[in-house]
PDB file of C-alpha atoms in Angstrom:
ATOM      1  CA  MET I  27       4.527 -19.213  -9.572  1.00 80.00           C
ATOM      2  CA  SER I  28       1.574 -17.665 -11.379  1.00 88.00           C
ATOM      3  CA  THR I  29       1.877 -15.553 -14.511  1.00 90.00           C
ATOM      4  CA  LEU I  30       0.952 -12.462 -12.511  1.00 89.00           C
ATOM      5  CA  GLN I  31       3.647 -13.174  -9.928  1.00 87.00           C
ATOM      6  CA  ILE I  32       6.211 -13.552 -12.716  1.00 89.00           C
ATOM      7  CA  GLN I  33       5.120 -10.219 -14.244  1.00 90.00           C
ATOM      8  CA  VAL I  34       5.467  -8.503 -10.863  1.00 88.00           C
ATOM      9  CA  ALA I  35       8.916 -10.008 -10.321  1.00 89.00           C
ATOM     10  CA  LYS I  36      10.047  -8.854 -13.783  1.00 91.00           C
ATOM     11  CA  SER I  37       8.768  -5.318 -13.124  1.00 91.00           C
ATOM     12  CA  LEU I  38      11.041  -5.140 -10.053  1.00 91.00           C
ATOM     13  CA  GLU I  39      14.202  -5.898 -12.023  1.00 91.00           C
ATOM     14  CA  GLY I  40      16.437  -2.876 -12.331  1.00 90.00           C
ATOM     15  CA  LEU I  41      14.816  -0.835  -9.573  1.00 90.00           C
ATOM     16  CA  SER I  42      17.161   0.827  -7.113  1.00 92.00           C
ATOM     17  CA  ASP I  43      17.463  -0.428  -3.544  1.00 91.00           C
ATOM     18  CA  GLU I  44      15.708   2.752  -2.414  1.00 92.00           C
ATOM     19  CA  ASN I  45      12.697   2.021  -4.648  1.00 91.00           C
ATOM     20  CA  LEU I  46      12.619  -1.635  -3.597  1.00 91.00           C
ATOM     21  CA  THR I  47      12.727  -0.637   0.073  1.00 91.00           C
ATOM     22  CA  PHE I  48       9.852   1.791  -0.494  1.00 92.00           C
ATOM     23  CA  LEU I  49       7.768  -0.864  -2.266  1.00 90.00           C
ATOM     24  CA  LEU I  50       8.412  -3.406   0.483  1.00 89.00           C
ATOM     25  CA  GLU I  51       7.344  -0.897   3.126  1.00 89.00           C
ATOM     26  CA  MET I  52       4.111  -0.181   1.216  1.00 88.00           C
ATOM     27  CA  ILE I  53       3.395  -3.896   0.796  1.00 87.00           C
ATOM     28  CA  ASN I  54       3.989  -4.583   4.478  1.00 87.00           C
ATOM     29  CA  ARG I  55       1.933  -1.575   5.534  1.00 86.00           C
ATOM     30  CA  PHE I  56      -1.089  -1.865   3.245  1.00 86.00           C
ATOM     31  CA  MET I  57      -1.388  -5.412   1.947  1.00 83.00           C
ATOM     32  CA  LYS I  58      -2.516  -8.308   4.068  1.00 72.00           C
ATOM     33  CA  PRO I  59      -2.148 -12.006   3.240  1.00 68.00           C
ATOM     34  CA  ALA I  60      -5.238 -13.608   1.717  1.00 64.00           C
ATOM     35  CA  MET I  61      -5.764 -15.703   4.865  1.00 58.00           C
ATOM     36  CA  VAL I  62      -6.267 -12.586   7.026  1.00 49.00           C
ATOM     37  CA  GLU I  63      -8.984 -11.284   4.698  1.00 49.00           C
ATOM     38  CA  ASN I  64     -11.025 -14.463   5.135  1.00 52.00           C
ATOM     39  CA  ILE I  65     -11.518 -14.066   8.897  1.00 53.00           C
ATOM     40  CA  PRO I  66     -15.241 -14.003   9.668  1.00 56.00           C
ATOM     41  CA  ALA I  67     -16.542 -10.582  10.719  1.00 51.00           C
ATOM     42  CA  GLN I  68     -17.487 -11.700  14.232  1.00 53.00           C
ATOM     43  CA  GLU I  69     -13.879 -12.773  14.904  1.00 57.00           C
ATOM     44  CA  ASN I  70     -12.412  -9.539  13.587  1.00 55.00           C
ATOM     45  CA  ARG I  71     -14.364  -6.943  15.582  1.00 60.00           C
ATOM     46  CA  SER I  72     -11.537  -4.404  15.780  1.00 65.00           C
ATOM     47  CA  VAL I  73     -11.763  -3.708  12.044  1.00 66.00           C
ATOM     48  CA  ARG I  74     -14.119  -0.916  11.063  1.00 62.00           C
ATOM     49  CA  PRO I  75     -15.165   0.002   7.523  1.00 66.00           C
ATOM     50  CA  LEU I  76     -13.463   3.163   6.313  1.00 62.00           C
ATOM     51  CA  GLY I  77     -16.777   5.027   6.383  1.00 64.00           C
ATOM     52  CA  MET I  78     -16.803   4.601  10.154  1.00 63.00           C
ATOM     53  CA  TYR I  79     -13.775   6.904  10.519  1.00 69.00           C
ATOM     54  CA  LYS I  80     -15.620  10.181   9.970  1.00 70.00           C
ATOM     55  CA  ASN I  81     -13.950  13.195  11.559  1.00 72.00           C
ATOM     56  CA  GLU I  82     -10.824  11.197  12.434  1.00 75.00           C
ATOM     57  CA  GLN I  83      -7.445  12.572  11.403  1.00 75.00           C
ATOM     58  CA  PHE I  84      -5.165  10.206   9.483  1.00 74.00           C
ATOM     59  CA  CYS I  85      -2.255  12.545   8.727  1.00 76.00           C
ATOM     60  CA  ALA I  86      -0.260  14.991  10.795  1.00 82.00           C
ATOM     61  CA  ASP I  87      -1.209  18.660  10.469  1.00 84.00           C
ATOM     62  CA  GLY I  88       0.547  20.193   7.484  1.00 87.00           C
ATOM     63  CA  TYR I  89       1.381  16.826   5.888  1.00 87.00           C
ATOM     64  CA  ASP I  90       0.845  16.837   2.127  1.00 87.00           C
ATOM     65  CA  ILE I  91      -0.580  13.405   1.320  1.00 85.00           C
ATOM     66  CA  ASP I  92      -0.088  14.017  -2.422  1.00 88.00           C
ATOM     67  CA  GLU I  93       3.557  15.083  -2.144  1.00 90.00           C
ATOM     68  CA  TYR I  94       4.981  11.873  -3.655  1.00 89.00           C
ATOM     69  CA  ASN I  95       2.260  11.110  -6.227  1.00 91.00           C
ATOM     70  CA  ASP I  96       4.478  11.983  -9.212  1.00 90.00           C
ATOM     71  CA  GLU I  97       7.377   9.884  -7.903  1.00 90.00           C
ATOM     72  CA  ILE I  98       5.081   6.905  -7.300  1.00 91.00           C
ATOM     73  CA  ALA I  99       3.506   7.293 -10.751  1.00 90.00           C
ATOM     74  CA  ARG I 100       6.995   7.247 -12.319  1.00 90.00           C
ATOM     75  CA  MET I 101       7.930   4.131 -10.334  1.00 90.00           C
ATOM     76  CA  PHE I 102       4.922   2.295 -11.709  1.00 91.00           C
ATOM     77  CA  GLY I 103       5.351   3.594 -15.251  1.00 87.00           C
ATOM     78  CA  VAL I 104       2.189   5.694 -15.271  1.00 86.00           C
ATOM     79  CA  ILE I 105       4.197   8.774 -16.264  1.00 79.00           C
ATOM     80  CA  GLU I 106       7.747   9.030 -17.540  1.00 69.00           C
TER      81      GLU I 106
END
């Protein structure tokens, strides 16, 4: 296990099950294994750069995307 992996594991100690569940959901939703990122562009045609999504809606109407920013910042120790 790398030093970085050990640091990440230590930072998870003491977190509640609710926080751990949230982190696992975020990891599964937004982080891909390194092998997936190395797929040549011609094989991965369904992926578009974010700039290609102009005028597309990513959140439901009325959803506040920043609603949980403070809670997330506390979880990662940015604010106390």
